[in-house]
Short mmCIF file of C-alpha atoms and ligand atoms in Angstrom, two decimals:
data_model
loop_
_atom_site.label_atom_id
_atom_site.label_comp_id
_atom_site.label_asym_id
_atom_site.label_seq_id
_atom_site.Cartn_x
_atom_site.Cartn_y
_atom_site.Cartn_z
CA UNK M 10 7.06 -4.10 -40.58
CA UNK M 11 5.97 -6.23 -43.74
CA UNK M 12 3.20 -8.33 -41.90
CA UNK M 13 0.68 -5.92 -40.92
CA UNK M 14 -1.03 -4.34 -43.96
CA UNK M 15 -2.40 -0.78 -43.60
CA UNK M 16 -6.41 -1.19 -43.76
CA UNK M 17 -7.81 1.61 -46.03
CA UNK M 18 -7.73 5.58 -46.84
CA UNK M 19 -10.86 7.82 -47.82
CA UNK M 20 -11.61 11.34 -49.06
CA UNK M 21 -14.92 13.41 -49.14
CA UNK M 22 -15.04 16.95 -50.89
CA UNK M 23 -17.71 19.07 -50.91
CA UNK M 24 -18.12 22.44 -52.71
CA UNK M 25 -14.90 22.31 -54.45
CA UNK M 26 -14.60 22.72 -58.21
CA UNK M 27 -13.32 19.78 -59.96
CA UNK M 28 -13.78 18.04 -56.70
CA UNK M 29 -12.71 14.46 -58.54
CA UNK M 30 -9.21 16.44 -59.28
CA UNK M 31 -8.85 16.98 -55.51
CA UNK M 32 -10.07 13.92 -54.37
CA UNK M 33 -7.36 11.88 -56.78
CA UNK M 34 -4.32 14.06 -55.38
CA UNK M 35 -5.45 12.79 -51.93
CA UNK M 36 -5.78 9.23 -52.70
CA UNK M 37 -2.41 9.74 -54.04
CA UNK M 38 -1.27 11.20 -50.49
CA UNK M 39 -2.90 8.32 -48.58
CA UNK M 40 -1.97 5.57 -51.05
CA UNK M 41 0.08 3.95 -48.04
CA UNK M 42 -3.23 3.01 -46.78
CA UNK M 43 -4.08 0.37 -49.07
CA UNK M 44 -2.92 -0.77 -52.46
CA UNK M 45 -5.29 -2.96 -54.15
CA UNK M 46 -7.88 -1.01 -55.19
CA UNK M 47 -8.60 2.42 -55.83
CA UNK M 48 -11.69 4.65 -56.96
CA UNK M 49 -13.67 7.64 -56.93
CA UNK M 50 -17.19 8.93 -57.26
CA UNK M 51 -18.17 12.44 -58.19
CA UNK M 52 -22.08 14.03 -58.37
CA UNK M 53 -23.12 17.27 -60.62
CA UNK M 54 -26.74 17.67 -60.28
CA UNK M 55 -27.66 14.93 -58.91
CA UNK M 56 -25.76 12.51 -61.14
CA UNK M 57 -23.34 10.16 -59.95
CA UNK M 58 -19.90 9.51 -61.61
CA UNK M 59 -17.63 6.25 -60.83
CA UNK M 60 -14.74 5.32 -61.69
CA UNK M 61 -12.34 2.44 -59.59
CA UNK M 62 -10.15 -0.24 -60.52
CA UNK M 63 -7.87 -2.65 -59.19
CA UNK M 64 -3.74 -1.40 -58.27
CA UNK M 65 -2.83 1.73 -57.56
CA UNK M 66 -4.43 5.65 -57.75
CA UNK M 67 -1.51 6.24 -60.49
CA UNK M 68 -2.46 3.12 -62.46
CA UNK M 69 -6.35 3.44 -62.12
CA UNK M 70 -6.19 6.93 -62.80
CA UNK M 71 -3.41 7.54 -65.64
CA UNK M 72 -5.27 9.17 -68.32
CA UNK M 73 -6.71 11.81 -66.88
CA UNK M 74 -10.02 9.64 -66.42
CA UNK M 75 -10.64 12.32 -63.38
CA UNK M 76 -11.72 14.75 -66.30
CA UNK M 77 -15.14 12.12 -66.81
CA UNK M 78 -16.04 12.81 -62.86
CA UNK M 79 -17.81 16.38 -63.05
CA UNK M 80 -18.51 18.36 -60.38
CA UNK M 81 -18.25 19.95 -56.62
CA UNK M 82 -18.23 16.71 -54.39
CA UNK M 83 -16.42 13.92 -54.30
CA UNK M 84 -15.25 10.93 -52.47
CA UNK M 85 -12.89 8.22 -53.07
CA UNK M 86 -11.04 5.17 -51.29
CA UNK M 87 -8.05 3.06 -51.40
CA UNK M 88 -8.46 -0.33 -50.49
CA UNK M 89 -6.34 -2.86 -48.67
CA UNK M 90 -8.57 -5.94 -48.37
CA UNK M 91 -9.40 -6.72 -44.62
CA UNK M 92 -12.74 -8.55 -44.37
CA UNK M 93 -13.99 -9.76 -48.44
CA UNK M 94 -11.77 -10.75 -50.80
CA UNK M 95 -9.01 -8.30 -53.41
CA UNK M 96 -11.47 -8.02 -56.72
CA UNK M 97 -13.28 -5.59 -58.34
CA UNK M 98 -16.63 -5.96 -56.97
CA UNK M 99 -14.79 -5.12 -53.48
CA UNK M 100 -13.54 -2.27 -54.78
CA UNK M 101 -14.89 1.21 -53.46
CA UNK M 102 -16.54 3.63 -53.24
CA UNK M 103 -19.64 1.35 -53.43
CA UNK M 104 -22.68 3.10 -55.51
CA UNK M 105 -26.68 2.13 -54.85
CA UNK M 106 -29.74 3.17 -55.14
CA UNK M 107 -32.51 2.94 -52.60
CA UNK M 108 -35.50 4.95 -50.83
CA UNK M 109 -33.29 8.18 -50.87
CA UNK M 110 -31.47 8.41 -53.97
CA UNK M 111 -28.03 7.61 -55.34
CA UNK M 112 -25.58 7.02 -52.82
CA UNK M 113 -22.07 6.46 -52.28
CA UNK M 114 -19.87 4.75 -49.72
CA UNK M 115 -16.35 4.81 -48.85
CA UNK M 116 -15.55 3.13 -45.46
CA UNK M 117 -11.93 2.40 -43.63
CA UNK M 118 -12.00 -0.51 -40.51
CA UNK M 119 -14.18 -3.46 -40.13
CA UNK M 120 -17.40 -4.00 -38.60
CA UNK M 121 -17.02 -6.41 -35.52
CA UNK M 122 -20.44 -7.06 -36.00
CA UNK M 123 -20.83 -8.16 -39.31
CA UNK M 124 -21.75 -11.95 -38.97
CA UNK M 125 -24.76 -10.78 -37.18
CA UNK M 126 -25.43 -7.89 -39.34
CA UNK M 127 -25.40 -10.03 -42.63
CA UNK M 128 -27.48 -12.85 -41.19
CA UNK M 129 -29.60 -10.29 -39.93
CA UNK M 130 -30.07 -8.91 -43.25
CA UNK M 131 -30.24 -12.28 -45.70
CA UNK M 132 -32.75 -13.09 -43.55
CA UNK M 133 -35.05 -10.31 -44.29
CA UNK M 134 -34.37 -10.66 -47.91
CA UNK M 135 -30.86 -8.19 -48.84
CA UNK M 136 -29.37 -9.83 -51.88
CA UNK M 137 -25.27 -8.96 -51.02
CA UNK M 138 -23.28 -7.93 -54.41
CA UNK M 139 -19.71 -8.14 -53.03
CA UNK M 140 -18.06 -9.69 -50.31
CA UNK M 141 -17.37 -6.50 -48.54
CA UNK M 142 -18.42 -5.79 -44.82
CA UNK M 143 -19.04 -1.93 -45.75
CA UNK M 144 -21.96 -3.02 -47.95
CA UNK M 145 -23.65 -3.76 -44.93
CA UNK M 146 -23.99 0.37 -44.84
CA UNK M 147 -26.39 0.66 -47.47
CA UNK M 148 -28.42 -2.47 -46.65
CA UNK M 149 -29.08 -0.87 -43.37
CA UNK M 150 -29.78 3.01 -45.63
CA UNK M 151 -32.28 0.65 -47.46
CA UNK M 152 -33.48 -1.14 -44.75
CA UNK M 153 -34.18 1.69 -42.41
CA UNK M 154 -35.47 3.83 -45.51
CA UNK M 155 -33.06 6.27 -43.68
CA UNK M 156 -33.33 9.79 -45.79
CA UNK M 157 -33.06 12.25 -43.36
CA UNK M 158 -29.89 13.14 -40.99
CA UNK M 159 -31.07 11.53 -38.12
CA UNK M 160 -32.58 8.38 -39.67
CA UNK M 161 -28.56 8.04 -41.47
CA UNK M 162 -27.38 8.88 -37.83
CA UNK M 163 -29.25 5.54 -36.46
CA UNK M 164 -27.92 3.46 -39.27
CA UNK M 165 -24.51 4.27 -38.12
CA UNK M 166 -25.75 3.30 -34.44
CA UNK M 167 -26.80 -0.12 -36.05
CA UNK M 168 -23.97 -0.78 -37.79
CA UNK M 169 -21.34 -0.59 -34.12
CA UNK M 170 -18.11 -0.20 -34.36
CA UNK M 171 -15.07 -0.38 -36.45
CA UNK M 172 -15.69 2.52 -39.24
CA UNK M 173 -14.87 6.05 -40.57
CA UNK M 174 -16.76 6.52 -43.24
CA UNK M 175 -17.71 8.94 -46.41
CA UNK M 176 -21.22 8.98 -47.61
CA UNK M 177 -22.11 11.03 -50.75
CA UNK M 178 -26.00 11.81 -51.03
CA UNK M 179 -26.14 14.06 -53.71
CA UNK M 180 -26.86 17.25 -51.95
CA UNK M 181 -24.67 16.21 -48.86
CA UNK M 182 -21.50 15.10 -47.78
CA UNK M 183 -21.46 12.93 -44.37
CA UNK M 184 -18.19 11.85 -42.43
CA UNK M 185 -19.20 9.97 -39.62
CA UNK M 186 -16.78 8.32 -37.14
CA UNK M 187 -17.02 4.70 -34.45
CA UNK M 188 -18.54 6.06 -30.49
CA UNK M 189 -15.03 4.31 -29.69
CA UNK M 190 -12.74 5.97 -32.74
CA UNK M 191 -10.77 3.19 -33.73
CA UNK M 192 -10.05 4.53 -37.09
CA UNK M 193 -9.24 8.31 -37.75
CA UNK M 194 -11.25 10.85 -39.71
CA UNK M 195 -10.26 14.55 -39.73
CA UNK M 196 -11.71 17.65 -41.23
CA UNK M 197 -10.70 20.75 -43.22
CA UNK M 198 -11.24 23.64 -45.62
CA UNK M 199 -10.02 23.96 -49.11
CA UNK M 200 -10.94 27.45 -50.01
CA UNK M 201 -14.91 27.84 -49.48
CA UNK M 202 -15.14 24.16 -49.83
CA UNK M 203 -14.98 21.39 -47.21
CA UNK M 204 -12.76 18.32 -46.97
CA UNK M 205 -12.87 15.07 -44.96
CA UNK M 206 -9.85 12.64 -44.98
CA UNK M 207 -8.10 9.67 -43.03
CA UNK M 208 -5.11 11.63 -42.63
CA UNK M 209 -4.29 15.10 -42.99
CA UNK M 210 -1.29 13.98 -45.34
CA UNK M 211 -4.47 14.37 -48.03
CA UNK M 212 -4.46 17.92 -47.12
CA UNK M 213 -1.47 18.93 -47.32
CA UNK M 214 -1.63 17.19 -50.57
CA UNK M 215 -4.13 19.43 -52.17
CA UNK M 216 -3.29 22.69 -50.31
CA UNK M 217 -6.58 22.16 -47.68
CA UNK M 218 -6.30 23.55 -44.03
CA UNK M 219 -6.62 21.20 -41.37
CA UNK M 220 -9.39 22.09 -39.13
CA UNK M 221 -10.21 19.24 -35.96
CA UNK M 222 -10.87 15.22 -36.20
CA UNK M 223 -14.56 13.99 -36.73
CA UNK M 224 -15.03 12.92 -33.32
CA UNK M 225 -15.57 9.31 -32.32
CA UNK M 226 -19.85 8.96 -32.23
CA UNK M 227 -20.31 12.17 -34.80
CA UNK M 228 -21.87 12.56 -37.90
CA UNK M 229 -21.04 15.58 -39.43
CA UNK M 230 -23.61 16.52 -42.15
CA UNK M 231 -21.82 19.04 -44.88
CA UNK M 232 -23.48 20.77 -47.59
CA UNK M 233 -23.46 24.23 -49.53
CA UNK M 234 -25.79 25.31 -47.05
CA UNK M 235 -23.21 24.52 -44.26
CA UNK M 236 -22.29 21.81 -41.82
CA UNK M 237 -24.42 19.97 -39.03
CA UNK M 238 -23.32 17.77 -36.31
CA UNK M 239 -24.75 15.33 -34.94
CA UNK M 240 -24.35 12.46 -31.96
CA UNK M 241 -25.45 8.80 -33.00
CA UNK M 242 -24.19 6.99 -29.84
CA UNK M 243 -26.83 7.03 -26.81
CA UNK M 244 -23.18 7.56 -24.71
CA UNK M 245 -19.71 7.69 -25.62
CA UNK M 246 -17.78 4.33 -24.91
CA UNK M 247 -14.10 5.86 -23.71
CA UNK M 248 -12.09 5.92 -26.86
CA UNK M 249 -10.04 2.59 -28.35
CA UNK M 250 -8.48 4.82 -31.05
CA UNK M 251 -6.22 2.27 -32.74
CA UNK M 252 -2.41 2.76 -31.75
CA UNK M 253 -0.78 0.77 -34.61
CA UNK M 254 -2.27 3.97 -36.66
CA UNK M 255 0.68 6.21 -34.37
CA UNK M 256 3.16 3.17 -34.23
CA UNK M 257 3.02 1.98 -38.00
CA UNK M 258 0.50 3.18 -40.30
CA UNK M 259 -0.43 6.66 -40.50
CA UNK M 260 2.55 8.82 -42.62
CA UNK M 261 4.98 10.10 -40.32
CA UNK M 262 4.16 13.97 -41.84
CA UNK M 263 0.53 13.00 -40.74
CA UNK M 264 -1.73 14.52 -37.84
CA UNK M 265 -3.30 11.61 -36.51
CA UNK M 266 -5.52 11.92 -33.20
CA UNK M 267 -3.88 14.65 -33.22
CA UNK M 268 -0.30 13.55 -32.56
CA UNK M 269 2.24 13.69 -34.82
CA UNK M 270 3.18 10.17 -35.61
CA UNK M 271 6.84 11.25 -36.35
CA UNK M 272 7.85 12.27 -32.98
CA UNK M 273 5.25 9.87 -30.85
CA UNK M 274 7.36 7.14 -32.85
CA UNK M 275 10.89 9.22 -31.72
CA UNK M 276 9.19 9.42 -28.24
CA UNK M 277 8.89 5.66 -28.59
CA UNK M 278 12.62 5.46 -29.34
CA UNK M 279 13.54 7.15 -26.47
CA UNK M 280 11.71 5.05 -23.92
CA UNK M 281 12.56 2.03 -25.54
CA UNK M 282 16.12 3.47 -24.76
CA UNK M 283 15.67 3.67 -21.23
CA UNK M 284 13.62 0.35 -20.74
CA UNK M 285 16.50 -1.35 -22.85
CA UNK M 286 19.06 -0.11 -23.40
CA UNK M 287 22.41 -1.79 -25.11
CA UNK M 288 25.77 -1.56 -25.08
CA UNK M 289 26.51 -0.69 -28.46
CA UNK M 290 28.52 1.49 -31.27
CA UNK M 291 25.66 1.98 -34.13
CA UNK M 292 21.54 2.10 -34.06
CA UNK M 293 20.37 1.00 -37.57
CA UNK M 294 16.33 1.54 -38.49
CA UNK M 295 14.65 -0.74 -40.30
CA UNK M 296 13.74 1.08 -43.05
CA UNK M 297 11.32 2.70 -43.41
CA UNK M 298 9.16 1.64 -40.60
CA UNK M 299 11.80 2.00 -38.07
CA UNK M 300 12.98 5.37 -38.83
CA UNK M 301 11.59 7.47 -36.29
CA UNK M 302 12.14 5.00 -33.49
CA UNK M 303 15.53 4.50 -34.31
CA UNK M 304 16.20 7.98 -34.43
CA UNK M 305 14.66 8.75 -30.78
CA UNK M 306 16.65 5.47 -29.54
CA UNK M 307 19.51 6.74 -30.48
CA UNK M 308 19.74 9.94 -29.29
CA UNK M 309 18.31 8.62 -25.84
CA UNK M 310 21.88 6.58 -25.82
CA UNK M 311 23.68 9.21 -27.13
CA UNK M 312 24.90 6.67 -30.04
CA UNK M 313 24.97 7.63 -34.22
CA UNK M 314 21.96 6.16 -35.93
CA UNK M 315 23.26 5.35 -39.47
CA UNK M 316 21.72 3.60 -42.55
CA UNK M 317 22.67 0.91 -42.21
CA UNK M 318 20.15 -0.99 -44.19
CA UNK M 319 18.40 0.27 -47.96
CA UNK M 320 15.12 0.00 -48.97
CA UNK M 321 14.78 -0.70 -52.68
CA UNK M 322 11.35 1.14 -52.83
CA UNK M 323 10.87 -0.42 -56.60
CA UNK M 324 10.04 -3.96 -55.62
CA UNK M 325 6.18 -5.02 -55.57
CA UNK M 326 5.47 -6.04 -51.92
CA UNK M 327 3.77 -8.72 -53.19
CA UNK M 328 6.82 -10.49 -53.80
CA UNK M 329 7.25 -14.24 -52.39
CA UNK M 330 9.24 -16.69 -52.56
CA UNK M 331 9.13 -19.75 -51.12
CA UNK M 332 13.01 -21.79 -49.63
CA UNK M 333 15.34 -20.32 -47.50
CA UNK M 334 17.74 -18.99 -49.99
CA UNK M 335 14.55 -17.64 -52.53
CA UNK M 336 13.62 -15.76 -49.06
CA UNK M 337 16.97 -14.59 -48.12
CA UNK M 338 17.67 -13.13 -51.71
CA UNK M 339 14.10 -11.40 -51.51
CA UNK M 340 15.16 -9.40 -48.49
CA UNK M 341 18.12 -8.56 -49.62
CA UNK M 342 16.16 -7.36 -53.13
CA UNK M 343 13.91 -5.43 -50.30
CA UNK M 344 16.63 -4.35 -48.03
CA UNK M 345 20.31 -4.02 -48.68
CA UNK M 346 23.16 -3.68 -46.14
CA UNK M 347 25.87 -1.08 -46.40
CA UNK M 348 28.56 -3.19 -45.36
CA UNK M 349 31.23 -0.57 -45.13
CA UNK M 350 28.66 1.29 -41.73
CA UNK M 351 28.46 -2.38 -40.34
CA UNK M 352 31.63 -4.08 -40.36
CA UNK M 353 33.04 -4.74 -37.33
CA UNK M 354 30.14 -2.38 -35.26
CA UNK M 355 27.95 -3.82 -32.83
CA UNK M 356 24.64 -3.28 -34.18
CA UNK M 357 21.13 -2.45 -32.51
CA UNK M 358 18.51 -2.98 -35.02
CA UNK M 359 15.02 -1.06 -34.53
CA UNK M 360 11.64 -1.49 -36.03
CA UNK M 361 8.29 -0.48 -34.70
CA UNK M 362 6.74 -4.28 -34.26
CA UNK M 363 7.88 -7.79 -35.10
CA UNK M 364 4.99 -10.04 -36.19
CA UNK M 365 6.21 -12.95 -38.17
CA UNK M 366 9.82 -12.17 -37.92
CA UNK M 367 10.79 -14.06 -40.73
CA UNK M 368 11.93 -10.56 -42.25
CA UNK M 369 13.70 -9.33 -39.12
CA UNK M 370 15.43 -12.79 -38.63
CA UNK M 371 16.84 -12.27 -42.60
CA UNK M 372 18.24 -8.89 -42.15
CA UNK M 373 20.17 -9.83 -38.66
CA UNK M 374 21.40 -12.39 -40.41
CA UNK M 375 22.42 -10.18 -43.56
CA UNK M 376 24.18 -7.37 -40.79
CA UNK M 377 26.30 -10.39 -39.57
CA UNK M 378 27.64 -11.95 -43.04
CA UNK M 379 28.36 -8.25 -43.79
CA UNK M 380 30.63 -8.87 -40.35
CA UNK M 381 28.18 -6.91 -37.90
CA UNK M 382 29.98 -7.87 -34.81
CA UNK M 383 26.96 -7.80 -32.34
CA UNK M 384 23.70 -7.99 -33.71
CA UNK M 385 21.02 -6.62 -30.92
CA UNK M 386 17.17 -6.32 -31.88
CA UNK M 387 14.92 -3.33 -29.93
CA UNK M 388 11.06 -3.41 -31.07
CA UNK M 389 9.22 0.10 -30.16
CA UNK M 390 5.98 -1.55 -29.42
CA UNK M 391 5.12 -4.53 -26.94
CA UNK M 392 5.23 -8.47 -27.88
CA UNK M 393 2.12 -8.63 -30.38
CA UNK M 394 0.27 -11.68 -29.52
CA UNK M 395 -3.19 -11.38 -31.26
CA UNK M 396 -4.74 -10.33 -34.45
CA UNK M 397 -6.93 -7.40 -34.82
CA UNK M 398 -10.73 -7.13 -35.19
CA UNK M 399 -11.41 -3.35 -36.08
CA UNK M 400 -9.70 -3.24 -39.68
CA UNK M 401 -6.28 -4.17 -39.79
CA UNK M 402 -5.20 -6.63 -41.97
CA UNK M 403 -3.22 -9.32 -39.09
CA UNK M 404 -1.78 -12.33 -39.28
CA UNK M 405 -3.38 -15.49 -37.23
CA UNK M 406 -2.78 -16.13 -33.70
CA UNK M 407 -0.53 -18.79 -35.04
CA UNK M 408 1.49 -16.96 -37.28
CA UNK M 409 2.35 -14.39 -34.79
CA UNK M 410 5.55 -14.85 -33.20
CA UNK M 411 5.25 -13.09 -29.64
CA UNK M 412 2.23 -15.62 -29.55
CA UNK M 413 3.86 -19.01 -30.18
CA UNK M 414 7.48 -18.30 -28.28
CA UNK M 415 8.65 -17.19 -24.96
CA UNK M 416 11.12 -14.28 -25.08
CA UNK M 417 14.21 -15.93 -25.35
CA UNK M 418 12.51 -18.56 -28.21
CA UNK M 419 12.26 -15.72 -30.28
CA UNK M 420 15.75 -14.30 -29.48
CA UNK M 421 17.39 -17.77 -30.19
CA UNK M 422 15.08 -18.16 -33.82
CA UNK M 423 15.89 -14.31 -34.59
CA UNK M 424 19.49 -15.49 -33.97
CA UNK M 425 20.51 -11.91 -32.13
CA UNK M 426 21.99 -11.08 -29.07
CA UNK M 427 19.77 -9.53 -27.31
CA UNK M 428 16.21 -8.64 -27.82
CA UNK M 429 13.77 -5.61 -26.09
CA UNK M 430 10.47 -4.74 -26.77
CA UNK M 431 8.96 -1.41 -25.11
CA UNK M 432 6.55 -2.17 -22.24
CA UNK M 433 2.79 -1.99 -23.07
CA UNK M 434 2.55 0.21 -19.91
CA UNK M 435 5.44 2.37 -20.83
CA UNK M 436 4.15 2.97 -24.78
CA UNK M 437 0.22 4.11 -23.71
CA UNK M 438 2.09 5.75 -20.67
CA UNK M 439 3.35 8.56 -23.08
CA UNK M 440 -0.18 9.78 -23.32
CA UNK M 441 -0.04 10.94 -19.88
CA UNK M 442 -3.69 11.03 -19.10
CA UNK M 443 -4.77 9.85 -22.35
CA UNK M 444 -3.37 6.62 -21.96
CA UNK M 445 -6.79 4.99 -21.60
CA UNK M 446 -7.90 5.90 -24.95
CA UNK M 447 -6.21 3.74 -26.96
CA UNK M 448 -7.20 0.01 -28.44
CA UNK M 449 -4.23 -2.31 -26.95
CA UNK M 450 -5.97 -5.36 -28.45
CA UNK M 451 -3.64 -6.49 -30.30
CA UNK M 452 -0.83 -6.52 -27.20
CA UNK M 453 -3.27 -7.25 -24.60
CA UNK M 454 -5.65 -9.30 -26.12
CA UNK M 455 -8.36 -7.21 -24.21
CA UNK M 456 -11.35 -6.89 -27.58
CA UNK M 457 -13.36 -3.89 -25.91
CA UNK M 458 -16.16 -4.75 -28.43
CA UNK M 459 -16.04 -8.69 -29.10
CA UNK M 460 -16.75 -9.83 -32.54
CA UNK M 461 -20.24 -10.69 -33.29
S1 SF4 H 526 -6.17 -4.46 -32.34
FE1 SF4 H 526 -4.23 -3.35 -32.78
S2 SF4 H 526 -4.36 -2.90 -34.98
FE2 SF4 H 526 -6.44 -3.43 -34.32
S3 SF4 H 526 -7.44 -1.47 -33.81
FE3 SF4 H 526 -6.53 -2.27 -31.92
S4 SF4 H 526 -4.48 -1.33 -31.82
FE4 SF4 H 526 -5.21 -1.13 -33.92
#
């Protein structure tokens, strides 16, 4: 999938020598979360240390600069813009000052309520320094002169839904997580130190145990006298954890609301296999977004899965071109067929979502001048028809294909044979009785918390 961008990644660490170390080797781990910006804050004895910049961990962080952030907590973020513009002021974690002391913010999804929340806030007088909706975080810390744990707990109340964030107040370390758990926030231990992180990727990274999720409406207070949790939602919504984080996002070697996004996406394959299945000789993936899918697909149908298709993992994704033949040579830079697996085979092409298309309808057509036979397209996730509130970086309603063409439209613009997409009620059906805890927004268009 090249339309959707991943939203953002954060780290905490508390009580962990060289805590800055630790937190870079996770940003590293959960650099598929966002590209643009990276950075990290440290605090020894009460004084703060940031450092950020704009590109990636290995590019902000290439000298070593992690050896200027002294001591035992840390957090840090990677940033994919999805509400405020890609520039350095954006860029987090955000550092202020107010009624308690330093603090620092790192924050993943977007607040639904944010046009209220700023207009709330101008209006009493909050002079905004970046664009960002997770600033809103600290004007409320100011605002409610909120010091101790439960006057930090009602700011997160305030603030509604979509956010797992990392909050550094020199003594303490909070993780704190949406009443409906959009995005995903999980703890663990890293010797005698704690360690909060979007994906436990991050932990594997730096050798940290994996212990449960932050749960959606907690606030989970760490410091070296221990840990306190804490409820900030008067009662739990049921969940909308976000299922593009299973389908598309979160690292396949992840544990993310507590599934394995690896074999949920092979799971995937396999119903997608019996919902639509093809008549066919070869399944080819998408790389690398398709993998999994591919893989259960396959062996649902009892058919080889082969690479058909290449990733060239050293082009910028950044790169555009505008014409047909610019575009056509820029997927092919991106994705290469191996002509000698296609030839002559009738194809079935997998990826996890279509969205524009525009990249999908390039590579059928680059299996078929490499003399694919049959060219048939199966999408593990249902027709997605609207764009995303809770901190996922979507196209328009208008440039989303599922939402401007009928079924067979798309087939004929995609130019394939056939095209399937997996049933919304079959993909939250392999929850079993789960299945109501997911956000389907972006399928259904059903916004459990409207934006405000
Ligand atoms: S609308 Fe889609 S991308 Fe956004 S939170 Fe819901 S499932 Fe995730």
């Amino acid at each position: 999938m090249e339309d959707i961008h991943e939203e953002c990644g954060v780290i905490g660490l508390i009580n962990v020598a060289e805590a800055a170390n630790f937190a870079a080797l996770g940003l590293h781990a959960l650099q598929h979360r966002g590209q643009e910006s990276a950075g990290i804050v440290s605090c020894q004895a009460g004084q703060f240390h940031l450092i950020k910049g704009m590109g990636l961990v290995s590019a902000v962080f290439s000298k070593g600069e992690t050896a200027n952030l002294p001591g035992a907590a840390a957090i840090g973020h990677v940033r994919y813009s999805t509400a405020g513009g890609s520039n350095f002021a954006n860029a987090q974690p955000l550092l202020a000052r107010y009624t308690g002391g330093e603090a620092a913010l790192a924050h993943n999804g977007n607040l639904a309520r944010t046009a209220r929340l700023q207009r709330e806030l101008c209006t009493a007088g909050a002079l905004f320094q970046t664009t960002t909706d997770s600033e809103i975080f600290l004007h409320l810390l100011a605002r409610e002169q909120a010091v101790s744990d439960e006057d930090i707990a009602r700011v997160f109340a305030l603030a509604g839904p979509a956010f797992a964030v990392v909050l550094l107040l020199g003594d303490r370390l909070i993780a704190a997580r949406d009443p409906y758990g959009y995005r995903p926030l999980v703890l663990g231990r890293l010797g005698q130190g704690q360690v909060v992180a979007s994906e436990t990727c991050a932990f594997d990274q730096i050798g940290a145990v994996y212990e449960r999720e932050i749960e959606p409406g907690e606030m989970l207070v760490l410091s070296a006298s221990g840990s306190r949790s804490l409820s900030f939602a008067e009662t739990l919504p049921r969940p909308a954890r976000c299922l593009l984080e299973l389908i598309y996002f979160a690292r396949p070697d992840s544990l993310v609301f507590g599934e394995s996004p690896h074999l949920f996406r092979q799971r995937s394959g396999r119903l997608l296999a019996a919902e639509q299945p093809t008549q066919a000789d070869i399944v080819v993936p998408i790389p690398d977004s398709g993998m999994s899918a591919a893989m259960g697909y396959a062996a649902a149908l009892h058919l080889p899965w082969e690479r058909g298709l290449i990733r060239n993992h050293y082009v910028g994704r950044s790169f555009i071109s505008p014409g047909q033949e610019a575009r056509a040579a820029a997927v092919r830079m991106k994705n290469n067929v191996v002509r000698e697996v296609v030839k002559d085979k009738r194809v079935v092409l997998v990826d996890d979502s279509l969205i524009r298309g525009t990249t999908t309808a390039a590579l059928g057509n680059e299996l078929r001048r490499a003399g694919a036979r049959e060219v048939h397209l199966r999408i593990a996730c249902p027709p997605t028809r609207f764009p995303c509130s809770y901190g996922v970086d979507f196209p328009r309603h208008e440039e989303l294909m599922a939402h401007n063409y009928s079924l067979p439209e798309i087939r004929e613009r995609l130019n394939v044979d056939s095209l399937g997409y997996l049933s919304l009620n079959g993909m939250v059906g392999l929850f079993g009785d789960k299945s109501d805890t997911f956000c389907t927004s972006c399928w259904s268009g059903d916004y459990r918390v409207p934006p405000e």
